[in-house]
mmCIF file of C-alpha atoms in Angstrom:
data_model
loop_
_atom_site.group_PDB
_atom_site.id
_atom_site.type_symbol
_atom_site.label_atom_id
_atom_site.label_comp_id
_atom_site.label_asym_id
_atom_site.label_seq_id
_atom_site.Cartn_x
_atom_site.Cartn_y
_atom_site.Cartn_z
ATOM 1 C CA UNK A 18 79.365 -9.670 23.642
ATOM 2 C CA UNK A 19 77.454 -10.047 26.634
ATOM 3 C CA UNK A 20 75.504 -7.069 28.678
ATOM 4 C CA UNK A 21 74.456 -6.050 31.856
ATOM 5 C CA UNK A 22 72.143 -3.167 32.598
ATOM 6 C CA UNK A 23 72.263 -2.235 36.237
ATOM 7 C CA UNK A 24 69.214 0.193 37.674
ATOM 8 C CA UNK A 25 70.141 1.738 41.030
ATOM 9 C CA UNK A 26 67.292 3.816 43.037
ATOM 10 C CA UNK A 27 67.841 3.886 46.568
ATOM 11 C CA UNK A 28 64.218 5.258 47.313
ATOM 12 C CA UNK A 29 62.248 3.142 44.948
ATOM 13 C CA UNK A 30 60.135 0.242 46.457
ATOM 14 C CA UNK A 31 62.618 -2.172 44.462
ATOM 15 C CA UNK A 32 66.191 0.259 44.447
ATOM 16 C CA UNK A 33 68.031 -2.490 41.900
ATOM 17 C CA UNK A 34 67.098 -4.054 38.974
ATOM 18 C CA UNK A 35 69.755 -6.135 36.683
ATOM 19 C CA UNK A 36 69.008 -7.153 33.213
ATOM 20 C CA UNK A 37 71.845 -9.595 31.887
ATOM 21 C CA UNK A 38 72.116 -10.982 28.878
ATOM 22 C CA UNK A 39 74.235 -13.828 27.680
ATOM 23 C CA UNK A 40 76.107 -14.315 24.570
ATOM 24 C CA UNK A 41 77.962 -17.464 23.604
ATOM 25 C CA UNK A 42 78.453 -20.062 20.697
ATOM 26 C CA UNK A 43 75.030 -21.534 20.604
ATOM 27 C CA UNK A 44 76.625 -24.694 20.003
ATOM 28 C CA UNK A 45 78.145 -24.401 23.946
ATOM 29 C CA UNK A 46 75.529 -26.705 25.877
ATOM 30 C CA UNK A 47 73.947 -25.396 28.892
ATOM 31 C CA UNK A 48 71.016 -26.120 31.455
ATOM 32 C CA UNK A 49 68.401 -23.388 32.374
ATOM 33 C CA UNK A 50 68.502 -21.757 36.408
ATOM 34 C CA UNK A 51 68.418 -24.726 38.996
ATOM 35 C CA UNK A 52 70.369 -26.035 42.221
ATOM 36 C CA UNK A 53 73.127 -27.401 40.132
ATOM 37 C CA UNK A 54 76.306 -27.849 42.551
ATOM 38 C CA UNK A 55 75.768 -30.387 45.172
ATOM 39 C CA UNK A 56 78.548 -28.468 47.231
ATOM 40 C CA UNK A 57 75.993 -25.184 47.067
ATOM 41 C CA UNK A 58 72.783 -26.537 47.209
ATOM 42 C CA UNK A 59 71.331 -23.286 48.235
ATOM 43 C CA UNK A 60 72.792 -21.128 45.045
ATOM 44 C CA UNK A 61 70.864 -21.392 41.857
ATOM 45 C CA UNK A 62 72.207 -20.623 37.857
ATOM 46 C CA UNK A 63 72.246 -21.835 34.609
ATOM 47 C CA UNK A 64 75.144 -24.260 34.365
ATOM 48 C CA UNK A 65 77.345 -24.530 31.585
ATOM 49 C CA UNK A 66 77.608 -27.981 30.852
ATOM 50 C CA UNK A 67 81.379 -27.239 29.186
ATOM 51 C CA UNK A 68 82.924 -25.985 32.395
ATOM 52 C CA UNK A 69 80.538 -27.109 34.808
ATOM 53 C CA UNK A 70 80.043 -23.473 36.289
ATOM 54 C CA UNK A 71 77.644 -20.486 36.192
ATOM 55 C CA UNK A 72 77.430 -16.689 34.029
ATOM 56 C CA UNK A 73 74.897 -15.621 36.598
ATOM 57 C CA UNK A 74 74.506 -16.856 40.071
ATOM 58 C CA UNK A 75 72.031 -16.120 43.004
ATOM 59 C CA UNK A 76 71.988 -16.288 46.860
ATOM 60 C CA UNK A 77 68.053 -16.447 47.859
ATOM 61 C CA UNK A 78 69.234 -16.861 51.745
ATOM 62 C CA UNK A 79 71.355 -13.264 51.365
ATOM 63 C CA UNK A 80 69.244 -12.011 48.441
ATOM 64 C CA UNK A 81 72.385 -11.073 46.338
ATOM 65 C CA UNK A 82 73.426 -11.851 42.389
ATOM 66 C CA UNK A 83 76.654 -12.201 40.335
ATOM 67 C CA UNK A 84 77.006 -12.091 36.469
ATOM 68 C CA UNK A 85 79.871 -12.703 34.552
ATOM 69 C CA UNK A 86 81.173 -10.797 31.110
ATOM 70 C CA UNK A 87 84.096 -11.678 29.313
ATOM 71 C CA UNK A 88 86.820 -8.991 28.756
ATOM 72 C CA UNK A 89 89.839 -8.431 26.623
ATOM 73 C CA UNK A 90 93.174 -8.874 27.769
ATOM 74 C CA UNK A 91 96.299 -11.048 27.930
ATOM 75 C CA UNK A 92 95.241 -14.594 28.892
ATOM 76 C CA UNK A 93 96.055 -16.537 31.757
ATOM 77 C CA UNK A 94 98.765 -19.375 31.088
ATOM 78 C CA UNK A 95 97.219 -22.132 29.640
ATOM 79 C CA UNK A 96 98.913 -24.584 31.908
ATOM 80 C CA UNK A 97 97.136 -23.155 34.808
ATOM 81 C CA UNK A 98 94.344 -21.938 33.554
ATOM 82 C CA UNK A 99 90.629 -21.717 35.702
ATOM 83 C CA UNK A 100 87.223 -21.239 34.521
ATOM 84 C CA UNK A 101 85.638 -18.394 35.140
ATOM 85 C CA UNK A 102 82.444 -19.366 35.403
ATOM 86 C CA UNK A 103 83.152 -20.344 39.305
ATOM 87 C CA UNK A 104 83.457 -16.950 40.075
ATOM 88 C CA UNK A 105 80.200 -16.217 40.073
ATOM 89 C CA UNK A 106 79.503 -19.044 42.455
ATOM 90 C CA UNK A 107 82.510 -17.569 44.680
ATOM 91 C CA UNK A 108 80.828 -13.847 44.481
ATOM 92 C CA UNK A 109 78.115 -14.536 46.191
ATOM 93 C CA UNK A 110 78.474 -16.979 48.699
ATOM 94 C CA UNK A 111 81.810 -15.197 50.068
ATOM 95 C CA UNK A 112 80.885 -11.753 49.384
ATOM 96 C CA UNK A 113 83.788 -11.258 46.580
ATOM 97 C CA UNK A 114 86.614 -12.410 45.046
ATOM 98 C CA UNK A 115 89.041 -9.963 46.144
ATOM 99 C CA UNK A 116 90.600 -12.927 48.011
ATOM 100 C CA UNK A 117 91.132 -15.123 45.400
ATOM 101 C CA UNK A 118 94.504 -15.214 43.443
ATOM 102 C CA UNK A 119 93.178 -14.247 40.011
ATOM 103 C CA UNK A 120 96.157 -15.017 37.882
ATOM 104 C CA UNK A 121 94.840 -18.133 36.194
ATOM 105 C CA UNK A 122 91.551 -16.708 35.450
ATOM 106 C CA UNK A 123 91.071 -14.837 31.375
ATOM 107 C CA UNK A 124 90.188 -11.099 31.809
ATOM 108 C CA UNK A 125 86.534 -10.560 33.268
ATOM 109 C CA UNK A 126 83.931 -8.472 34.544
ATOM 110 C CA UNK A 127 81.933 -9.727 37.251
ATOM 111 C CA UNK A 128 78.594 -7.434 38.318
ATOM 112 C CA UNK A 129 77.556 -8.178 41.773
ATOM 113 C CA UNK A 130 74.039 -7.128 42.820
ATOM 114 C CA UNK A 131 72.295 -6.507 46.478
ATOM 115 C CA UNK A 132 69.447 -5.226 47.628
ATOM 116 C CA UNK A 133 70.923 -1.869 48.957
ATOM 117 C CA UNK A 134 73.316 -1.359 45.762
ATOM 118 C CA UNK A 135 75.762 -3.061 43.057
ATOM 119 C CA UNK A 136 79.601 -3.598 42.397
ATOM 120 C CA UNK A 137 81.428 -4.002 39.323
ATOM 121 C CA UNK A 138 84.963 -6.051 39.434
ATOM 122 C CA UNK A 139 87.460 -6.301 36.303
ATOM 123 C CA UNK A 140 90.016 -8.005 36.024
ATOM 124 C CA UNK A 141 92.649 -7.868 33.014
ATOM 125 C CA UNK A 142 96.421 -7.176 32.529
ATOM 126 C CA UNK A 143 97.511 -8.224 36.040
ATOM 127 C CA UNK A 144 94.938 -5.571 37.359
ATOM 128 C CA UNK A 145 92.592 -6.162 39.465
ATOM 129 C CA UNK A 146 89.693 -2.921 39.727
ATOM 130 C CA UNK A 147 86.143 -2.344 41.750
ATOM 131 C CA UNK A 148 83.667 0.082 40.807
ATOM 132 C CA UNK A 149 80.198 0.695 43.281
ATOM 133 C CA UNK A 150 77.965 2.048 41.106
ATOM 134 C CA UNK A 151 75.891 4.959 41.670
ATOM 135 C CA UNK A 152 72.578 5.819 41.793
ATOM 136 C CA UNK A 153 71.044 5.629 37.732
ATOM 137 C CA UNK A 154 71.071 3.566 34.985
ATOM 138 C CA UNK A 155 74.870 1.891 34.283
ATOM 139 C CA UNK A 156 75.856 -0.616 31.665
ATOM 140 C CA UNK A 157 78.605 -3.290 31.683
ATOM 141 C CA UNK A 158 80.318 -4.864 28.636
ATOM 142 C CA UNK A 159 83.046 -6.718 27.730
ATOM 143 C CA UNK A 160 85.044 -3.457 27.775
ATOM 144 C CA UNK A 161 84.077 -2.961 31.399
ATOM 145 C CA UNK A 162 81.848 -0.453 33.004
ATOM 146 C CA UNK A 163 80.581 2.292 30.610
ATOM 147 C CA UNK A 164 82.780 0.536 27.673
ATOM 148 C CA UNK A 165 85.876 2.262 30.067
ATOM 149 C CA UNK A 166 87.884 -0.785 31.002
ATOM 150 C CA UNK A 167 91.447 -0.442 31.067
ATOM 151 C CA UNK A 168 91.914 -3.714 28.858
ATOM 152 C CA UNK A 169 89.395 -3.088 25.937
ATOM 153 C CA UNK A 170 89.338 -4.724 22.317
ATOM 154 C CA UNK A 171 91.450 -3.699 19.833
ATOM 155 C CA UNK A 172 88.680 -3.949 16.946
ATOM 156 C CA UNK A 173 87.067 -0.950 15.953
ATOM 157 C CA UNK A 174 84.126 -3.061 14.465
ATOM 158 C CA UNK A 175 83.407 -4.565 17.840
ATOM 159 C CA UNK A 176 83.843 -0.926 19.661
ATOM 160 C CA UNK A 177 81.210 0.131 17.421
ATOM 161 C CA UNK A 178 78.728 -2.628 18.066
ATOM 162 C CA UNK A 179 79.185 -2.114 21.810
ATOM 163 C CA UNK A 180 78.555 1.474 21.341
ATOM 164 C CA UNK A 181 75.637 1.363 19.729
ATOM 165 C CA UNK A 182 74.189 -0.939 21.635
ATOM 166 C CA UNK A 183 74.784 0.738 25.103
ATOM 167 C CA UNK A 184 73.360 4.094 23.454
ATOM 168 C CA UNK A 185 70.130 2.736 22.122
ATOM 169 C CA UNK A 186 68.971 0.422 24.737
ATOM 170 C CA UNK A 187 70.156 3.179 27.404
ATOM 171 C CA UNK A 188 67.903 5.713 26.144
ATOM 172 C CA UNK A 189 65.273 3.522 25.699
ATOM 173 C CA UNK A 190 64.724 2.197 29.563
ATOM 174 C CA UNK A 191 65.544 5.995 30.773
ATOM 175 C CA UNK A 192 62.360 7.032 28.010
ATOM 176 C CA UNK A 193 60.381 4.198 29.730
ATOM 177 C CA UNK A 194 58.931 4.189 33.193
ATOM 178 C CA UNK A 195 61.277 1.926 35.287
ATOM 179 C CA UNK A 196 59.300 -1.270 36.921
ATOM 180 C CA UNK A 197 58.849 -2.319 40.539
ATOM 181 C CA UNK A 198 58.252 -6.061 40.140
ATOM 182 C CA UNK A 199 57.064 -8.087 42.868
ATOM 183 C CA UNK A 200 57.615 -11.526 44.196
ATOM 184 C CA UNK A 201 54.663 -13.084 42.076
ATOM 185 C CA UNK A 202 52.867 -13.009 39.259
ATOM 186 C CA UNK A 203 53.667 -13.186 35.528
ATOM 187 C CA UNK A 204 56.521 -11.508 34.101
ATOM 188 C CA UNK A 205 54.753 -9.070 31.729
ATOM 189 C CA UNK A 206 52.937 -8.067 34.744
ATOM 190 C CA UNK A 207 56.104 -7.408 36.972
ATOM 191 C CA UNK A 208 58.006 -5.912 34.033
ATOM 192 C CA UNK A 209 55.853 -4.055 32.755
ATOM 193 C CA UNK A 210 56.862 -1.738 29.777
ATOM 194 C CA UNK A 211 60.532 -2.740 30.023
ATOM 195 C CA UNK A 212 59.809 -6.189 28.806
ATOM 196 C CA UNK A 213 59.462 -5.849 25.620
ATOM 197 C CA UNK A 214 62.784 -3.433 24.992
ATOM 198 C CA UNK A 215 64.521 -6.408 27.274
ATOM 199 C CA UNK A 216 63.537 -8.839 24.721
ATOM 200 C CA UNK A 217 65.279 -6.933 21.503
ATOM 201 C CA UNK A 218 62.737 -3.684 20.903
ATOM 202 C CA UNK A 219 62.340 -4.741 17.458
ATOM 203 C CA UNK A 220 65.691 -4.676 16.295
ATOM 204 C CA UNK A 221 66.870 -7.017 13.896
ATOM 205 C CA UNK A 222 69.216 -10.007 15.627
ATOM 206 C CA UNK A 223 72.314 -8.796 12.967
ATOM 207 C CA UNK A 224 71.299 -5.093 13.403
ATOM 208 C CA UNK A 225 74.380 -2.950 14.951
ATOM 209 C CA UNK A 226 72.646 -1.843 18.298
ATOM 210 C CA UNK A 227 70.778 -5.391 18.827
ATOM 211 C CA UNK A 228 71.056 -6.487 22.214
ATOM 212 C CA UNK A 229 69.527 -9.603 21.506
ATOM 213 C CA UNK A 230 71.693 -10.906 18.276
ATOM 214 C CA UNK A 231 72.483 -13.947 16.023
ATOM 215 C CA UNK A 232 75.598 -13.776 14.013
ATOM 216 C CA UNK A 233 76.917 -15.903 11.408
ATOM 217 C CA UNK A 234 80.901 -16.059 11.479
ATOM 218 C CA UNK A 235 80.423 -18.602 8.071
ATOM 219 C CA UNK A 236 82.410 -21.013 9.404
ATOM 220 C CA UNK A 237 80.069 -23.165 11.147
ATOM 221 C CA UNK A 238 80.128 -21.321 14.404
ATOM 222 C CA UNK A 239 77.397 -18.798 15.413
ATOM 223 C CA UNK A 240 77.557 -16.285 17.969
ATOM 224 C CA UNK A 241 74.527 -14.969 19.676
ATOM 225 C CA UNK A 242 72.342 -14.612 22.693
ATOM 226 C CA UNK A 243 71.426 -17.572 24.508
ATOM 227 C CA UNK A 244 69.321 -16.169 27.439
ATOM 228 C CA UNK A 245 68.136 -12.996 29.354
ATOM 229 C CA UNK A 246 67.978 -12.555 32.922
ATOM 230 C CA UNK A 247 65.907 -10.596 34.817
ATOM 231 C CA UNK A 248 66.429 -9.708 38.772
ATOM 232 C CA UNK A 249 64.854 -7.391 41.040
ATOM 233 C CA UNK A 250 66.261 -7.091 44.572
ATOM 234 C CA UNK A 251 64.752 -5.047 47.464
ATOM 235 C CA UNK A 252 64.666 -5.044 51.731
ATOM 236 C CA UNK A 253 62.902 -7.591 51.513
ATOM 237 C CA UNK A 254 62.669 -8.941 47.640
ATOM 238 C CA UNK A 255 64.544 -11.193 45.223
ATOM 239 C CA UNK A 256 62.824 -11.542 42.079
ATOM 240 C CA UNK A 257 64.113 -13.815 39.233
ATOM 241 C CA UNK A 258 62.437 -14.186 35.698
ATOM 242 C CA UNK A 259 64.948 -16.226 33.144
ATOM 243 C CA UNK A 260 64.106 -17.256 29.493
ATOM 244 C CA UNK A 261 66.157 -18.531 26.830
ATOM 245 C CA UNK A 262 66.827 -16.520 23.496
ATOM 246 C CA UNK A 263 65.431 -15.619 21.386
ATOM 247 C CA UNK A 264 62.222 -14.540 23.101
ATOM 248 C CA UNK A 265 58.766 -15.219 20.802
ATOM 249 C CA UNK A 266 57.464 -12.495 19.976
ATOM 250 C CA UNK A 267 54.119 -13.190 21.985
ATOM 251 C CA UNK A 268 56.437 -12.701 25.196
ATOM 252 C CA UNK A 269 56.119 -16.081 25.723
ATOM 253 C CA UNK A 270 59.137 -18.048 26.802
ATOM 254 C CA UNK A 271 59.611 -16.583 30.372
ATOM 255 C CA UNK A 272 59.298 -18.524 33.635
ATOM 256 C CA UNK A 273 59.670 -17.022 37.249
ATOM 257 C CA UNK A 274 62.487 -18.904 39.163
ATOM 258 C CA UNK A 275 61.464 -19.954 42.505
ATOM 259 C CA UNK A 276 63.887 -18.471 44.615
#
């Protein structure tokens, strides 16, 4: 159940801000944000080690972002199926992936930042949609944009879990004052009062609305977050701050990418 919050101001100092948040088997290895692809040397992500691909990528040359949720849907044939986790990769170094043929690729959401604005893509049930979103505060899960994808689950339990996140953690960053991170210093200081709502506000990891969460299926596999991202993007800013989750509660844990 991963999430995206998406901040769009057009007059603030930094108009867009993306918090993204990955959830995943924690037994699914991975390696923290580098220069992982030898064919992109100038993108940087986290790679999964499984696929070999990316949930979030970044541009530094064109100062533009692409995250990658999960969504519910008929699956691609097996025969011919693709990861997904190139499409982030794709995103930002073409612009899109409305040129792609997307019929081998599971259902998805893919939330594409830039400095001057952000686009949502989904893709499920043959069906290919774009959103830009507007100015405010907008959330992405794994039932698309606002929880309003045309392909959405079919369990009631997970609706609810969704919900309830998206409501709490919405009207906390409206309650707080939004940040305007610049390109140094630590990330408490560019974050400000968001941080420590970004890093679970105190919810319990199993708690309905957490946003950060742990969960026990009781058959050997557990579900949770495995790290938070942070971007800011501006005329003439891209600002990354990554850590892996669970964050200590001291705040500890985060680095600044170089970018």
């Amino acid at each position: 159940m991963c999430t995206a919050f998406i901040s769009i101001e057009p007059a603030a100092a930094v108009p867009v801000l993306l918090l993204s948040v990955r959830d995943e088997y924690l037994g699914r290895a991975w390696l923290p944000p580098g220069h992982h692809w030898p064919g992109r040397p100038e993108l940087l992500g986290g790679l999964d080690l499984a696929a070999g691909g990316t949930w979030l990528a970044v541009d530094p040359a064109r100062r533009t972002a692409a995250c990658l949720l999960n969504g519910f849907g008929p699956l691609a044939p097996a025969d011919t199926r693709l990861s997904r986790g190139e499409l982030p990769l794709t995103a930002v170094r073409e612009g899109g992936i409305g040129h792609l043929d997307l019929g081998p690729y599971d259902p998805f959401h893919l939330v594409q930042v830039r400095p001057d604005g952000a686009r949502v893509t989904s893709w499920g049930g043959g069906r290919l949609t774009e959103h830009e979103l507007p100015t405010g505060l907008s959330v992405v899960l794994n039932d698309g944009l606002e929880g309003m994808a045309d392909n959405r689950t079919a369990s009631a339990r997970i609706r609810d879990l969704m919900a309830a996140r998206a409501d709490h953690f919405r009207a906390r960053f409206l309650a707080t004052p939004r940040p305007e991170p610049d390109a140094t210093g630590p990330t408490g200081r560019a974050w400000g009062d968001w941080l420590p709502i970004v890093t679970g506000d105190g919810l319990a990891l199993d708690g309905d609305a957490a946003l950060i969460q742990c969960r026990d299926f009781g058959d050997g596999r557990i579900w949770g977050s495995s790290s938070i991202s942070l971007l800011a993007l501006g005329p003439e800013l891209l600002r990354y701050d990554f850590a892996t989750a669970p964050v200590p509660a001291d705040g500890s844990g985060w680095r600044r990418v170089a970018v």
